[in-house]
Short mmCIF file of C-alpha atoms in Angstrom, two decimals:
data_model
loop_
_atom_site.label_atom_id
_atom_site.label_comp_id
_atom_site.label_asym_id
_atom_site.label_seq_id
_atom_site.Cartn_x
_atom_site.Cartn_y
_atom_site.Cartn_z
CA UNK A 9 13.60 65.63 -51.41
CA UNK A 10 16.09 66.01 -48.53
CA UNK A 11 14.44 69.25 -47.38
CA UNK A 12 11.02 67.57 -47.39
CA UNK A 13 12.27 64.60 -45.41
CA UNK A 14 13.97 66.85 -42.86
CA UNK A 15 10.65 68.62 -42.34
CA UNK A 16 8.68 65.38 -41.99
CA UNK A 17 11.16 64.07 -39.43
CA UNK A 18 10.57 67.04 -37.16
CA UNK A 19 7.31 65.29 -36.27
CA UNK A 20 8.32 61.65 -36.77
CA UNK A 21 12.01 60.85 -36.70
CA UNK A 22 11.49 57.39 -38.17
CA UNK A 23 9.41 58.39 -41.20
CA UNK A 24 10.76 57.65 -44.66
CA UNK A 25 9.68 58.36 -48.21
CA UNK A 26 9.08 55.29 -50.35
CA UNK A 27 10.27 55.80 -53.91
CA UNK A 28 7.93 54.88 -56.75
CA UNK A 29 10.25 52.05 -57.76
CA UNK A 30 10.05 50.61 -54.23
CA UNK A 31 6.25 50.51 -54.06
CA UNK A 32 6.02 47.26 -56.03
CA UNK A 33 8.23 45.62 -53.40
CA UNK A 34 5.83 46.35 -50.53
CA UNK A 35 4.43 43.13 -49.13
CA UNK A 36 1.01 42.26 -50.53
CA UNK A 37 -1.81 43.11 -48.14
CA UNK A 38 -0.02 45.97 -46.41
CA UNK A 39 -1.47 48.61 -48.73
CA UNK A 40 -4.64 48.61 -50.87
CA UNK A 41 -4.33 47.10 -54.33
CA UNK A 42 -5.32 50.42 -55.84
CA UNK A 43 -2.23 52.04 -54.29
CA UNK A 44 -0.05 49.59 -56.20
CA UNK A 45 -1.87 50.60 -59.38
CA UNK A 46 -1.60 54.32 -58.60
CA UNK A 47 2.13 54.28 -58.22
CA UNK A 48 2.68 52.30 -61.40
CA UNK A 49 1.64 55.51 -63.17
CA UNK A 50 4.84 57.28 -64.21
CA UNK A 51 3.09 60.51 -65.11
CA UNK A 52 2.37 62.48 -61.93
CA UNK A 53 -0.73 64.11 -63.38
CA UNK A 54 -2.22 60.72 -64.25
CA UNK A 55 -1.33 59.50 -60.77
CA UNK A 56 -3.02 62.45 -59.08
CA UNK A 57 -6.09 62.12 -61.28
CA UNK A 58 -6.42 58.43 -60.45
CA UNK A 59 -6.22 59.14 -56.71
CA UNK A 60 -8.77 61.96 -56.86
CA UNK A 61 -11.07 59.68 -58.86
CA UNK A 62 -11.05 57.40 -55.82
CA UNK A 63 -12.19 60.34 -53.69
CA UNK A 64 -14.88 61.17 -56.24
CA UNK A 65 -16.13 57.60 -56.25
CA UNK A 66 -16.82 57.51 -52.52
CA UNK A 67 -17.20 61.14 -51.37
CA UNK A 68 -17.45 63.09 -54.60
CA UNK A 69 -20.49 65.02 -53.40
CA UNK A 70 -19.67 65.19 -49.70
CA UNK A 71 -16.14 66.59 -50.13
CA UNK A 72 -16.60 68.30 -53.48
CA UNK A 73 -14.83 71.52 -52.45
CA UNK A 74 -11.88 69.63 -50.98
CA UNK A 75 -11.57 67.58 -54.17
CA UNK A 76 -11.84 70.69 -56.36
CA UNK A 77 -9.09 72.38 -54.35
CA UNK A 78 -6.82 69.34 -54.58
CA UNK A 79 -7.50 69.11 -58.31
CA UNK A 80 -6.00 72.58 -58.69
CA UNK A 81 -3.29 72.76 -56.04
CA UNK A 82 -2.09 69.21 -55.43
CA UNK A 83 1.58 69.10 -56.46
CA UNK A 84 2.61 65.55 -55.65
CA UNK A 85 1.64 62.32 -53.92
CA UNK A 86 4.09 59.87 -52.37
CA UNK A 87 4.00 56.94 -50.01
CA UNK A 88 5.54 57.37 -46.57
CA UNK A 89 6.32 54.55 -44.16
CA UNK A 90 7.18 53.99 -40.51
CA UNK A 91 7.50 50.47 -39.07
CA UNK A 92 5.59 49.02 -42.04
CA UNK A 93 2.72 51.46 -41.51
CA UNK A 94 2.04 53.19 -44.81
CA UNK A 95 0.29 56.44 -45.74
CA UNK A 96 0.02 58.70 -48.76
CA UNK A 97 1.70 62.08 -48.39
CA UNK A 98 -0.05 64.89 -50.26
CA UNK A 99 2.06 67.92 -51.20
CA UNK A 100 -0.27 70.89 -51.62
CA UNK A 101 0.85 74.34 -52.76
CA UNK A 102 -1.69 77.01 -51.84
CA UNK A 103 -2.38 80.20 -53.87
CA UNK A 104 0.26 82.10 -51.85
CA UNK A 105 2.89 79.58 -52.86
CA UNK A 106 3.14 77.98 -49.42
CA UNK A 107 3.75 74.23 -49.41
CA UNK A 108 1.61 72.15 -47.05
CA UNK A 109 1.83 68.43 -46.34
CA UNK A 110 -1.25 66.32 -45.67
CA UNK A 111 -1.32 62.67 -44.68
CA UNK A 112 -3.91 60.20 -45.91
CA UNK A 113 -3.69 57.10 -43.74
CA UNK A 114 -4.10 53.54 -44.96
CA UNK A 115 -7.76 52.39 -45.02
CA UNK A 116 -6.47 48.90 -44.19
CA UNK A 117 -5.11 50.01 -40.81
CA UNK A 118 -6.35 48.01 -37.85
CA UNK A 119 -9.45 49.40 -36.14
CA UNK A 120 -8.04 50.75 -32.89
CA UNK A 121 -10.86 52.47 -31.01
CA UNK A 122 -12.84 50.21 -28.70
CA UNK A 123 -15.61 52.71 -27.90
CA UNK A 124 -16.17 53.69 -31.51
CA UNK A 125 -16.19 50.05 -32.55
CA UNK A 126 -19.27 49.50 -30.37
CA UNK A 127 -21.18 52.14 -32.35
CA UNK A 128 -19.57 51.76 -35.79
CA UNK A 129 -22.66 50.22 -37.35
CA UNK A 130 -24.59 53.44 -36.57
CA UNK A 131 -22.04 55.77 -38.22
CA UNK A 132 -23.30 57.30 -41.50
CA UNK A 133 -22.50 55.13 -44.53
CA UNK A 134 -20.74 57.95 -46.37
CA UNK A 135 -18.33 58.42 -43.46
CA UNK A 136 -17.63 54.70 -43.20
CA UNK A 137 -17.03 54.63 -46.95
CA UNK A 138 -14.33 57.27 -46.60
CA UNK A 139 -12.53 55.41 -43.83
CA UNK A 140 -12.84 51.99 -45.44
CA UNK A 141 -12.07 52.92 -49.04
CA UNK A 142 -10.23 56.26 -49.26
CA UNK A 143 -8.19 56.97 -46.11
CA UNK A 144 -8.14 56.17 -42.42
CA UNK A 145 -8.07 59.89 -41.78
CA UNK A 146 -6.83 62.79 -43.90
CA UNK A 147 -5.24 65.72 -42.05
CA UNK A 148 -2.47 68.32 -41.91
CA UNK A 149 0.66 66.26 -41.29
CA UNK A 150 2.30 68.53 -38.72
CA UNK A 151 -0.67 68.70 -36.35
CA UNK A 152 -2.82 65.65 -37.22
CA UNK A 153 -5.69 68.15 -37.36
CA UNK A 154 -7.76 70.28 -39.76
CA UNK A 155 -9.12 67.12 -41.25
CA UNK A 156 -10.68 63.76 -40.55
CA UNK A 157 -8.57 62.12 -37.87
CA UNK A 158 -7.47 58.45 -37.86
CA UNK A 159 -9.86 55.99 -36.22
CA UNK A 160 -7.51 55.65 -33.24
CA UNK A 161 -7.68 59.43 -32.68
CA UNK A 162 -11.45 59.87 -33.00
CA UNK A 163 -12.48 61.63 -29.77
CA UNK A 164 -15.02 59.85 -27.58
CA UNK A 165 -16.92 62.63 -25.83
CA UNK A 166 -18.00 60.30 -23.04
CA UNK A 167 -14.41 59.56 -22.00
CA UNK A 168 -14.18 60.02 -18.22
CA UNK A 169 -10.73 61.57 -18.63
CA UNK A 170 -12.14 64.47 -20.64
CA UNK A 171 -13.54 67.49 -18.83
CA UNK A 172 -16.02 69.56 -20.80
CA UNK A 173 -16.29 72.73 -18.72
CA UNK A 174 -18.54 74.18 -21.42
CA UNK A 175 -21.35 71.95 -20.13
CA UNK A 176 -21.62 74.10 -17.00
CA UNK A 177 -21.99 77.16 -19.22
CA UNK A 178 -24.62 75.88 -21.64
CA UNK A 179 -27.40 78.35 -22.42
CA UNK A 180 -29.79 75.52 -23.34
CA UNK A 181 -30.06 71.84 -22.41
CA UNK A 182 -27.46 69.51 -23.88
CA UNK A 183 -28.87 68.07 -27.08
CA UNK A 184 -26.45 65.20 -27.67
CA UNK A 185 -25.57 62.10 -25.67
CA UNK A 186 -21.90 62.23 -24.78
CA UNK A 187 -21.75 58.43 -24.46
CA UNK A 188 -22.72 57.95 -28.10
CA UNK A 189 -20.87 60.93 -29.57
CA UNK A 190 -17.56 60.99 -31.43
CA UNK A 191 -15.43 63.78 -32.85
CA UNK A 192 -14.24 62.74 -36.31
CA UNK A 193 -12.92 66.16 -37.30
CA UNK A 194 -10.59 68.25 -35.14
CA UNK A 195 -9.31 71.74 -35.76
CA UNK A 196 -6.45 71.11 -33.32
CA UNK A 197 -7.65 73.82 -30.93
CA UNK A 198 -10.32 72.02 -28.95
CA UNK A 199 -13.16 72.06 -31.48
CA UNK A 200 -14.69 69.06 -33.20
CA UNK A 201 -17.33 68.09 -35.71
CA UNK A 202 -19.20 65.43 -33.79
CA UNK A 203 -21.45 62.56 -34.80
CA UNK A 204 -23.90 61.39 -32.15
CA UNK A 205 -24.48 57.85 -33.37
CA UNK A 206 -27.88 57.87 -31.67
CA UNK A 207 -29.00 60.82 -33.83
CA UNK A 208 -27.06 61.08 -37.09
CA UNK A 209 -29.67 60.53 -39.76
CA UNK A 210 -28.94 62.56 -42.93
CA UNK A 211 -25.42 63.26 -41.61
CA UNK A 212 -26.77 65.28 -38.70
CA UNK A 213 -23.88 66.51 -36.55
CA UNK A 214 -22.80 68.99 -33.88
CA UNK A 215 -20.00 71.52 -33.81
CA UNK A 216 -18.57 70.89 -30.35
CA UNK A 217 -15.99 72.98 -28.55
CA UNK A 218 -14.42 73.18 -25.14
CA UNK A 219 -14.74 76.96 -25.37
CA UNK A 220 -17.89 78.04 -27.21
CA UNK A 221 -21.55 77.05 -27.25
CA UNK A 222 -22.29 74.00 -29.37
CA UNK A 223 -24.01 74.32 -32.75
CA UNK A 224 -26.55 71.55 -33.21
CA UNK A 225 -28.15 70.05 -36.30
CA UNK A 226 -25.43 70.98 -38.72
CA UNK A 227 -24.53 68.90 -41.77
CA UNK A 228 -21.40 66.91 -41.00
CA UNK A 229 -19.95 67.02 -44.49
CA UNK A 230 -20.67 70.70 -45.12
CA UNK A 231 -18.65 71.68 -42.06
CA UNK A 232 -15.83 69.22 -42.70
CA UNK A 233 -15.52 70.17 -46.35
CA UNK A 234 -15.40 73.88 -45.51
CA UNK A 235 -12.88 73.48 -42.69
CA UNK A 236 -10.50 71.34 -44.73
CA UNK A 237 -10.39 74.01 -47.42
CA UNK A 238 -9.85 76.69 -44.76
CA UNK A 239 -6.83 74.66 -43.60
CA UNK A 240 -5.47 74.52 -47.13
CA UNK A 241 -5.67 78.30 -47.38
CA UNK A 242 -4.21 79.10 -43.95
#
C-alpha cells in the first residue's frame, strides 16, 4: 500500500487512497450510487465483476477486447481522491508481471470543455454513454494517455494555439473540419483518434497525428479498443 501511494504521488502529491471502509462516508452526490454499491462488496472478485458488468452494459461490444483483458489481468480496484475529486484506480498486472495503474475518472465530474460542449449533441451515443455512465476518461495514470482522456483534456483540433505542421505536408486534401473535430483518445506522443462531429455517423473517425499522414474513415472504437490493449501490454 505504501509503495503504491509513493508511486501515485510522483504524479500528484496530494492524491490519497480511500479505504473501502471510508467509501460509505463520502458525501452523497460526489460519486455515482453504483460506486457505493461496488465498494460494499468485500470480495474483490465480486467487486471487479460488478465494475466490469458496468462496462459491458454500456460499451460491451465497443470495448470488448479491453474488457476481456481486464477480466483476466485486473488485480484490484480502489477509490482515489484529491480535493474531493474521486476516481477509481485500476491495478492491472500484465502477462510479464508488470504492474500498471489506470485511472477511471468520475462520470459525475463537471463538464469542463467549452468547445466540445457546443458539439456534444453530435458526438456518437456510444461515446457519450461511456463518459456519462462508466468513466469521464480511462487512461494510464502516469501519463493521462493511452486511453480515453477526461472531457477537460479532449483536444480541440481547431484551437488557434495548436500548430498542425502536418497540414502543409498532406498528400491529399484535408478530409475533416478542424473546427468540429475533437481528439478523445491520445497516445501521449502527438497522435489522436478524432471524432469530427460533422461526420461521425457509424462511429466514423480519423487517426490524426502531428507527424504522419492522417488515416480517414476508421472505426473509432476499433482503434481505441486496440490501442488500450497495446498500452496494457507495453
